[in-house]
Structure formats: C-alpha cells, structure tokens
Coordinates of C-alpha atoms in Angstrom, one line a residue:
M14 CA 121.5 129.2 122.8
K15 CA 121.0 125.6 123.1
N16 CA 124.3 123.5 123.4
L17 CA 125.8 122.8 119.9
P18 CA 126.0 119.0 119.0
W19 CA 129.7 119.3 117.9
I20 CA 130.4 117.1 114.9
F21 CA 133.3 117.1 112.5
G22 CA 132.3 116.8 109.5
F23 CA 130.0 113.8 108.3
L24 CA 128.3 111.6 110.7
F25 CA 127.8 108.3 111.6
V26 CA 125.9 106.2 108.9
G27 CA 122.4 105.6 110.1
F28 CA 119.3 103.4 108.9
W29 CA 119.8 103.3 105.5
S30 CA 116.7 103.4 103.3
C31 CA 118.2 104.3 99.8
D32 CA 120.7 103.6 97.6
P33 CA 124.0 102.9 99.7
K34 CA 125.5 105.9 97.8
D35 CA 123.0 108.7 99.0
D36 CA 121.7 109.4 102.2
P37 CA 118.0 109.2 103.0
M38 CA 116.3 112.2 102.0
P39 CA 112.9 113.9 103.4
D40 CA 110.2 114.1 101.4
R41 CA 109.2 117.4 101.8
T42 CA 110.3 119.7 99.2
D43 CA 107.7 122.5 98.6
L44 CA 108.6 126.2 98.7
E45 CA 108.2 126.5 102.6
V46 CA 111.0 124.0 103.1
K47 CA 113.1 125.1 100.4
T48 CA 112.9 128.7 101.8
A49 CA 113.5 127.5 105.5
I50 CA 116.8 125.8 104.0
F51 CA 118.1 129.1 102.3
E52 CA 117.3 130.9 105.6
S53 CA 118.9 128.9 107.6
M54 CA 122.2 128.9 105.3
N55 CA 122.0 132.6 105.5
E56 CA 122.2 132.2 109.3
W57 CA 124.7 129.5 110.0
Y58 CA 126.7 128.6 107.0
F59 CA 130.3 128.9 107.3
W60 CA 131.1 130.9 103.7
N61 CA 127.4 132.5 104.1
E62 CA 129.0 135.8 102.5
E63 CA 129.1 133.7 99.4
L64 CA 125.4 132.5 99.1
P65 CA 123.4 134.5 96.3
A66 CA 121.4 137.1 97.5
T67 CA 118.3 135.7 96.5
V68 CA 117.1 132.3 94.9
D69 CA 114.5 131.3 92.4
Y70 CA 113.1 128.0 94.2
S71 CA 111.0 127.2 91.2
Q72 CA 114.5 126.2 89.2
F73 CA 115.1 123.3 91.8
S74 CA 112.9 120.1 91.6
T75 CA 114.5 118.7 95.2
N76 CA 115.9 120.1 98.2
E77 CA 119.3 118.4 97.0
E78 CA 119.6 120.5 93.8
L79 CA 119.1 123.8 95.9
L80 CA 121.9 122.9 98.4
D81 CA 124.0 121.8 95.7
A82 CA 123.6 125.2 93.8
I83 CA 124.0 127.7 96.3
A84 CA 126.9 125.5 98.2
F85 CA 130.7 127.4 97.9
K86 CA 132.5 125.7 95.5
P87 CA 135.0 124.1 95.3
L88 CA 135.6 124.1 99.2
D89 CA 132.3 122.8 100.1
R90 CA 132.3 119.2 99.1
F91 CA 130.7 118.6 102.4
S92 CA 127.3 120.0 103.1
Y93 CA 123.9 118.0 102.7
L94 CA 120.8 116.7 103.9
T95 CA 119.2 113.9 105.5
T96 CA 116.5 112.7 107.8
Q97 CA 116.5 113.5 111.7
E98 CA 116.1 109.8 112.3
A99 CA 119.2 109.0 110.3
F100 CA 121.2 111.7 111.7
N101 CA 120.4 110.7 115.1
N102 CA 120.8 107.1 114.7
S103 CA 124.2 107.8 113.1
F104 CA 125.8 108.9 116.6
V105 CA 125.4 105.6 118.2
G106 CA 126.2 103.3 115.3
K107 CA 122.9 102.3 114.4
N108 CA 123.3 100.7 110.8
A109 CA 121.8 98.7 108.4
G110 CA 123.3 96.6 105.8
H111 CA 125.9 93.6 105.4
G112 CA 128.2 95.5 107.2
F113 CA 131.7 95.5 105.8
G114 CA 134.1 97.5 103.6
Y115 CA 136.5 96.9 100.7
A116 CA 139.6 98.2 99.3
F117 CA 141.6 97.2 96.6
S118 CA 145.3 95.9 96.3
A119 CA 148.2 97.4 93.9
D120 CA 147.3 94.4 91.7
E121 CA 143.6 95.8 91.7
K122 CA 142.1 92.5 93.8
M123 CA 139.5 93.3 95.9
F124 CA 139.4 92.2 99.7
L125 CA 137.3 92.9 102.7
S126 CA 138.9 96.0 104.4
F127 CA 137.0 95.7 107.6
V128 CA 134.0 93.9 108.9
F129 CA 131.7 95.0 111.8
E130 CA 131.4 92.2 114.6
E131 CA 127.6 92.3 115.0
S132 CA 126.4 93.0 111.5
P133 CA 125.3 89.8 109.2
A134 CA 128.5 89.8 107.5
G135 CA 130.4 89.7 111.0
K136 CA 128.3 87.2 112.3
D137 CA 128.6 84.8 109.2
G138 CA 132.6 84.9 110.0
W139 CA 134.0 87.3 107.2
K140 CA 137.2 88.6 108.0
R141 CA 139.8 91.2 106.5
G142 CA 141.7 89.4 104.0
W143 CA 139.3 87.7 102.3
E144 CA 139.5 88.5 98.7
I145 CA 136.1 89.1 96.9
T146 CA 136.2 87.3 93.5
Q147 CA 132.2 87.5 92.6
I148 CA 129.1 89.4 93.5
N149 CA 125.7 87.7 92.6
G150 CA 127.8 85.5 90.0
K151 CA 129.6 88.5 88.3
T152 CA 133.5 89.2 88.4
I153 CA 134.7 92.2 90.1
P154 CA 135.7 93.8 86.8
E155 CA 132.5 93.4 85.3
Y156 CA 131.2 96.1 87.7
K157 CA 133.5 98.6 87.0
L158 CA 132.6 102.0 85.5
S159 CA 134.1 104.3 83.0
N160 CA 135.2 106.7 85.7
G161 CA 137.5 103.8 87.4
G162 CA 134.8 103.3 89.9
Y163 CA 132.6 100.8 91.0
D164 CA 129.0 99.7 91.0
F165 CA 128.2 96.3 92.8
K166 CA 124.3 96.8 92.6
L167 CA 123.9 95.6 96.2
G168 CA 120.6 97.1 96.4
T169 CA 119.3 99.6 99.2
S170 CA 120.1 98.9 102.9
D171 CA 117.0 97.8 104.0
P172 CA 117.0 94.6 106.0
G173 CA 116.2 91.6 104.3
I174 CA 118.0 92.2 100.8
T175 CA 119.9 89.5 99.9
N176 CA 123.4 89.3 98.2
T177 CA 125.7 86.4 97.3
F178 CA 129.4 86.8 97.5
T179 CA 132.4 84.4 96.4
F180 CA 135.5 84.9 98.3
R181 CA 138.9 83.2 97.9
L182 CA 140.3 82.7 101.8
P183 CA 144.1 83.3 102.7
D184 CA 144.4 79.2 102.5
G185 CA 143.5 79.3 98.7
T186 CA 140.1 78.0 99.5
T187 CA 137.0 79.5 98.2
T188 CA 133.6 80.0 99.6
T189 CA 130.3 81.3 98.7
R190 CA 128.0 83.0 101.1
T191 CA 124.6 84.1 100.9
N192 CA 123.9 87.2 103.5
I193 CA 120.8 89.1 104.0
K194 CA 121.0 92.4 105.1
A195 CA 119.8 93.5 108.7
E196 CA 120.1 96.2 111.3
Y197 CA 123.1 96.2 113.8
Q198 CA 125.3 97.9 116.1
S199 CA 128.4 98.8 114.4
N200 CA 131.7 98.7 116.6
S201 CA 134.3 101.4 116.1
V202 CA 137.7 99.2 117.5
L203 CA 138.8 96.7 115.2
E204 CA 142.0 95.7 116.9
K205 CA 144.1 96.6 119.5
K206 CA 147.1 95.1 120.4
V207 CA 150.9 95.4 121.7
F208 CA 154.0 94.5 120.2
D209 CA 156.9 93.7 122.1
L210 CA 159.7 95.6 119.9
D211 CA 163.2 94.6 121.2
G212 CA 161.9 95.3 124.8
K213 CA 159.9 98.4 123.8
K214 CA 156.3 98.0 124.3
V215 CA 154.5 99.7 121.1
G216 CA 150.6 99.6 121.2
Y217 CA 148.5 99.2 117.7
W218 CA 145.1 100.6 117.6
A219 CA 142.8 100.1 114.4
Y220 CA 140.0 102.4 115.1
Q221 CA 137.5 102.9 112.5
S222 CA 134.9 105.6 113.5
F223 CA 134.4 108.2 116.3
K224 CA 131.1 106.9 117.4
A225 CA 129.4 107.5 120.8
T226 CA 128.0 105.0 123.1
A227 CA 124.5 105.5 123.5
G228 CA 123.0 106.5 126.8
L229 CA 126.4 108.3 128.2
S230 CA 126.1 111.5 129.4
P231 CA 128.6 113.5 128.5
T232 CA 129.2 112.2 125.1
Q233 CA 131.5 109.4 125.5
S234 CA 132.7 106.0 123.9
T235 CA 133.0 103.2 126.3
E236 CA 135.2 101.4 123.3
V237 CA 137.7 104.3 123.4
K238 CA 137.9 104.2 127.1
T239 CA 138.5 100.3 127.5
S240 CA 141.1 100.8 124.8
M241 CA 142.8 103.3 126.9
E242 CA 142.7 101.6 129.7
F243 CA 143.9 98.6 127.6
F244 CA 147.4 100.5 126.6
Q245 CA 147.6 102.0 129.9
T246 CA 147.7 98.5 131.8
A247 CA 150.4 97.4 129.4
G248 CA 152.3 100.2 129.8
I249 CA 152.5 101.3 126.0
Q250 CA 156.1 103.1 125.2
E251 CA 155.0 103.8 121.6
L252 CA 151.5 104.2 119.9
I253 CA 150.5 103.3 116.1
V254 CA 146.7 104.5 115.5
D255 CA 145.5 103.1 112.1
L256 CA 143.1 105.5 110.9
R257 CA 143.2 104.5 107.3
Y258 CA 139.6 103.8 107.0
N259 CA 138.1 106.3 109.5
G260 CA 135.9 109.1 107.8
G261 CA 135.4 110.7 111.1
G262 CA 132.3 111.4 113.5
S263 CA 131.8 113.1 116.8
V264 CA 134.0 115.8 118.1
A265 CA 133.2 115.0 121.8
V266 CA 134.7 111.3 121.0
A267 CA 137.9 113.1 119.7
E268 CA 138.1 115.1 122.5
Q269 CA 138.0 112.1 124.8
I270 CA 140.8 110.4 122.5
L271 CA 142.8 113.8 122.9
N272 CA 142.8 114.0 126.3
N273 CA 143.9 110.5 126.8
L274 CA 146.9 110.8 124.5
I275 CA 148.0 114.6 125.5
Q276 CA 151.1 114.5 128.1
T277 CA 150.1 115.4 131.7
A278 CA 152.6 118.7 131.4
N279 CA 150.2 119.8 128.6
S280 CA 146.8 119.3 130.7
G281 CA 144.7 122.8 130.5
K282 CA 146.6 123.9 127.4
L283 CA 144.9 125.1 124.2
M284 CA 143.2 122.0 122.3
Y285 CA 141.7 124.2 119.1
T286 CA 139.6 127.1 118.5
N287 CA 136.3 127.4 116.3
K288 CA 135.7 129.8 114.1
Y289 CA 132.1 130.6 113.0
N290 CA 130.8 132.9 110.4
S291 CA 130.4 137.0 110.9
L292 CA 126.7 136.4 112.3
K293 CA 128.1 134.0 114.9
S294 CA 131.3 135.0 115.7
N295 CA 130.1 135.3 119.5
L296 CA 130.1 131.7 119.5
A297 CA 133.8 131.2 118.9
S298 CA 135.5 129.5 121.5
N299 CA 138.6 128.1 123.2
R300 CA 138.8 124.3 124.0
S301 CA 141.5 123.0 126.4
F302 CA 142.9 119.9 127.4
A303 CA 142.0 117.5 130.6
K304 CA 144.3 115.1 130.5
T305 CA 142.5 111.8 131.2
G306 CA 144.7 108.5 132.3
T307 CA 148.6 108.2 132.5
I308 CA 149.3 107.4 128.9
S309 CA 152.4 109.4 128.4
L310 CA 154.1 109.6 125.0
D311 CA 156.5 111.8 122.9
R312 CA 155.2 111.0 119.5
I313 CA 152.1 109.0 117.7
I314 CA 152.4 107.4 114.8
F315 CA 149.3 107.5 112.8
I316 CA 148.4 105.2 109.6
T317 CA 146.3 107.0 107.0
S318 CA 145.1 107.0 103.6
R319 CA 142.4 109.3 101.6
G320 CA 139.8 107.6 103.9
S321 CA 141.0 109.3 106.7
A322 CA 139.2 112.4 107.2
S323 CA 137.3 115.0 109.3
A324 CA 137.6 113.9 113.2
S325 CA 140.9 111.9 111.9
E326 CA 142.4 114.9 110.6
L327 CA 141.2 116.8 113.7
V328 CA 143.1 114.5 116.3
I329 CA 146.1 114.7 113.9
N330 CA 146.2 118.3 113.3
V331 CA 145.6 118.9 117.4
L332 CA 148.3 116.4 118.3
D333 CA 151.0 118.3 116.0
S334 CA 151.1 121.2 118.1
Y335 CA 152.2 119.0 121.1
L336 CA 153.9 115.8 120.1
D337 CA 155.9 114.5 117.3
V338 CA 153.4 113.2 114.9
V339 CA 154.5 111.0 111.9
L340 CA 152.2 110.0 109.2
I341 CA 152.5 106.6 107.1
G342 CA 150.7 105.4 104.2
D343 CA 148.8 108.0 101.9
N344 CA 147.8 111.5 102.2
T345 CA 144.6 112.3 104.1
Y346 CA 141.2 113.4 102.8
G347 CA 141.4 117.2 103.4
K348 CA 138.5 118.5 105.8
P349 CA 139.3 121.0 108.3
V350 CA 135.6 122.1 108.5
G351 CA 132.7 120.8 110.6
S352 CA 129.2 120.7 110.9
F353 CA 125.9 120.5 113.1
P354 CA 122.5 119.9 112.4
L355 CA 120.1 123.0 112.1
S356 CA 116.6 121.4 112.6
P357 CA 116.7 122.5 116.4
Y358 CA 117.0 126.1 115.3
N359 CA 114.4 126.2 112.5
T360 CA 110.6 124.9 113.2
V361 CA 109.9 124.4 109.5
L362 CA 113.1 122.0 109.4
K363 CA 112.1 120.3 112.4
N364 CA 108.5 119.7 111.7
N365 CA 109.0 118.6 108.4
N366 CA 111.7 116.1 109.7
V367 CA 114.3 117.3 107.3
E368 CA 118.1 117.7 108.7
L369 CA 120.0 120.3 107.4
V370 CA 123.9 119.8 108.1
P371 CA 125.8 122.0 106.4
I372 CA 129.5 123.6 107.1
T373 CA 129.0 125.7 110.1
F374 CA 132.4 126.1 111.6
A375 CA 136.2 125.5 111.2
I376 CA 138.6 124.5 113.6
A377 CA 142.2 125.6 114.3
N378 CA 144.9 123.8 116.5
A379 CA 147.2 125.7 118.9
D380 CA 149.4 126.6 116.0
G381 CA 146.4 128.4 114.1
K382 CA 146.6 125.7 111.4
A383 CA 143.1 125.3 110.0
D384 CA 143.7 125.0 106.4
Y385 CA 144.3 121.9 105.0
F386 CA 141.8 121.2 102.5
E387 CA 144.6 119.0 100.5
G388 CA 144.6 116.8 103.6
F389 CA 147.9 116.0 105.4
P390 CA 150.6 114.5 103.3
A391 CA 152.2 111.4 104.6
D392 CA 155.7 111.6 105.9
F393 CA 156.2 108.2 104.5
S394 CA 154.2 107.0 101.4
V395 CA 153.8 103.2 101.7
G396 CA 151.3 100.9 99.6
D397 CA 147.8 99.2 101.6
S398 CA 147.5 95.7 102.4
P399 CA 144.0 94.9 102.7
Q400 CA 144.9 90.8 102.3
Y401 CA 146.1 90.8 105.9
P402 CA 144.7 91.0 108.8
W403 CA 144.6 94.1 111.5
G404 CA 148.2 94.4 113.2
D405 CA 149.7 91.8 111.2
E406 CA 153.2 92.6 110.4
R407 CA 152.9 91.5 106.9
D408 CA 150.8 94.5 106.3
L409 CA 153.1 96.9 104.6
R410 CA 151.7 99.8 106.7
V411 CA 152.1 98.2 110.0
A412 CA 155.5 97.2 109.1
A413 CA 156.7 100.5 108.1
A414 CA 155.6 102.0 111.3
L415 CA 157.4 99.0 113.3
N416 CA 160.3 100.1 111.1
F417 CA 160.2 103.6 111.6
I418 CA 159.9 102.9 115.4
Q419 CA 163.2 100.7 115.3
N420 CA 165.5 102.6 112.7
G421 CA 164.0 106.3 112.9
N422 CA 163.4 105.7 109.2
V423 CA 161.5 103.6 106.5
S424 CA 163.0 101.4 104.0
G425 CA 163.2 102.0 100.7
R426 CA 161.8 98.7 99.8
M427 CA 158.8 99.8 101.7
L428 CA 158.4 103.2 100.1
N429 CA 158.9 101.3 96.9
T430 CA 155.2 99.7 97.5
Y431 CA 153.5 103.0 97.6
Y432 CA 150.8 103.1 94.6
K433 CA 147.8 105.7 94.4
P434 CA 144.7 103.6 94.6
K435 CA 142.5 104.3 91.5
W436 CA 139.4 104.2 93.6
E437 CA 138.5 104.3 97.3
M438 CA 135.5 103.9 99.0
I439 CA 134.9 107.2 100.4
D440 CA 134.8 108.8 96.9
D441 CA 131.9 106.4 96.3
F442 CA 129.6 108.3 98.8
K443 CA 128.1 111.3 99.8
G444 CA 126.6 113.3 102.6
L445 CA 126.0 111.5 106.0
K446 CA 127.4 108.1 104.5
Q447 CA 130.8 109.3 103.3
E448 CA 131.7 109.6 107.1
F449 CA 131.7 106.0 107.3
P450 CA 131.2 104.2 103.3
A451 CA 130.1 100.6 104.2
Y452 CA 127.8 98.0 102.5

C-alpha cells in the first residue's frame, strides 16, 4: 500500500483555468471514467454503505453530476473532482489570479481581508483594510445576488485577465488600480508579532493556510518553522492564533504546528485517530505527538469564523484534549472529515487526468471527539473588523483576545459588536477552491 497523502478536507488552490467559483475539471466524461469514479467511491468513500447499488451512467452528462448524485447528503458537502495538475499545485501554494480576499463589515462595506505578498495585488501594494468601493466601474451593491451573495464577474483566473478596482484608503483618499492576473506563489503567514501586555509576552499569529514548502521531505512548512522559532525566541507566555479566513490544507503541516504547540509533558501521547470505511478498517491508525521546540503554553486563543475549516478545526480539536482552548469571533465551518486523491489507486482515473477527492476518513481527538459537522461554537462571539491591519488592537477580535488575557473575560461592549455576516467567501466556492477562496 502506498503512503496515503493525508489532506484534511479541501486542498490548496492550484492554477485556475475556469471561473473562480469552480474547479478545473477533467475533459473525459465517457462511460469508462464514470465507471472508475463509481468503483473508486465504492472502495474508498467513507460513507460507501450509503452509495446506491447501481448507477445508470446515461443519466449524467458530466462526472460532477454523477458525483453529486451519489454523495451522502447532507453530511458530504466536501467531495470533489479536479485535475491532477491543479491538485498537485495546491500542496505548495501555486496560484493564479489577482491574489486577494475580502470580507464585509457590520455595515456591509467591503474590505480587502488579505493579500498574498507575491501576487499581482501584493506587488501593487494592496493592503488589508482598504475598502473596495467599485469594481470595473460598478459599485459593490450592483453585484449583489438575490441569495445575498455576490458575483463580481472577475473572469477566470488565467494569467493576463485584467480588472479595475477603486479603493477608499484608511486616510480617506481614493485610488483606482488596474490589476492583471498572473501566476504567483502564495504565502501562509500573514502576520506574526508579540504584544507586551502588562509585562506578559503575547504572541499573535495570523495564519491563512496549511501549505507545505515545495521540495521538503518529510512534508513541512518553512513558514511554520520560522514562525515558531520567532515566538520561541521571544519567550511568549500566551498565543493568539488568527484562523478567521483559514479554510484548511495539509494534515502534515497541521501536525508540524501541533508538535510545536503541545507541551513537552504530552509528547508521545495520542494526537488523533483515523477511521475509515469497513473495507479499509485495517488502515485505521493512531498518531502521537513528537514535541518540537520549547514553546510551553497552558492555553491558546483562536480567532475563528465560518471561514475557519478543515485543518483549522483539526488543530483546535486536537489541542482541546490537552490545553485550555478559547475561541473568539464566530463559529467554525464544521468539517470533521478528510480526503486524499484516488487517482494513484485507479489506472483509468490516472491515465485520464481525473483527480477524484472524496471524503475517505474521519479524525477523532484523544477524547474521541470526531463529530462537529455544525462547527465549533465561539466561546465569545465578537464582530469582524476587516478595516484594520492584521494584529491591530483596534481589530475587535484581536482586542477581545487581549481583553480576555488581561481579565479572564470579554467585555459586554465587545460582545455587542457581534453580527452574523450575510455572506462569507467560503460559501461562494466549491471543491478544491473552497479550501482557500481567493481572487
């Protein structure tokens, strides 16, 4: 049996060759490919006993229609198809597009929520906190859909496509930028800093994606390594991990983070347990901690939102068995299951550039907790503040985390800022790209 390439849920956004809301799809949709999809699902799908006994392939014009029809609803919101190239690129953050995300404030103003440093937007100097007032000459409300979402008609993510954006900057001035999509390398760490809070050193880490660094074996992230060394050298006594727009990624990188954050006394103890379908029960395994570094914390504060999913929830769930875990912001997405690609196990899929990535396993923490399809509830619900830079103390969720560290609670004034966003980026994407929604 080949080593399984653990992925917790949707993977990293690869090169986009279609509308940003959809994955690149393989061309072959003939009977042979559809049969291979159904046979692979019968063998590997976590809910394989819920699959239909037979399928009339003639009823489905595309592979995607077939997969959607046989997926176990409502629990399976996650299985998808893509190409092998897009899947492989995703692991190391090879992207294409403008390279930004956005979020809405309580009064429904739209702001840049993050910008990848090496993307076209990043190289043009775009920053979190800039308000987007127009896209291609139209105001934001003009793009609103009847379901409360938005379709900004930015086109495919292919290099060379151009869009024009008007921003209102924090100083009140405006600027209009024409930006050309291109291929770029995305970064995972958006900010790392240390607050001095009444003599206590508090680390702040804005982490956007569980991406590995290309060429490293075993699978690791140099960004994670550098960040942990930074906090270790600073001698932090508390840590705030900002996962509010982190849709997930590589389990191997999640393990790297967990091994840095677990206490030395718990090294060697159970990290998590994998569970598979009845046909693959022999693959069930336990994973144990192997402490890295000297960071030693009794609790960790996570800033979360509905955009916090998959590997983000894995880290929260695993640490909850060993540390005091506090969630500030909003409830997480709810994805306690994971996937790995099936083309290595099916010749037809492999030879036809079809990457089938269905749910194949579930993960339980040391306490056996593995069922959180509704997400983890926030301990303190606080509104988002996309108008402020990462780690800014005016950011309501950052301020609430600092308030909690100082007082053991969050003030009623901050709790009164909570609002449920009418629309979030993670809900506007499917498949491979829902893991890391970006434009």
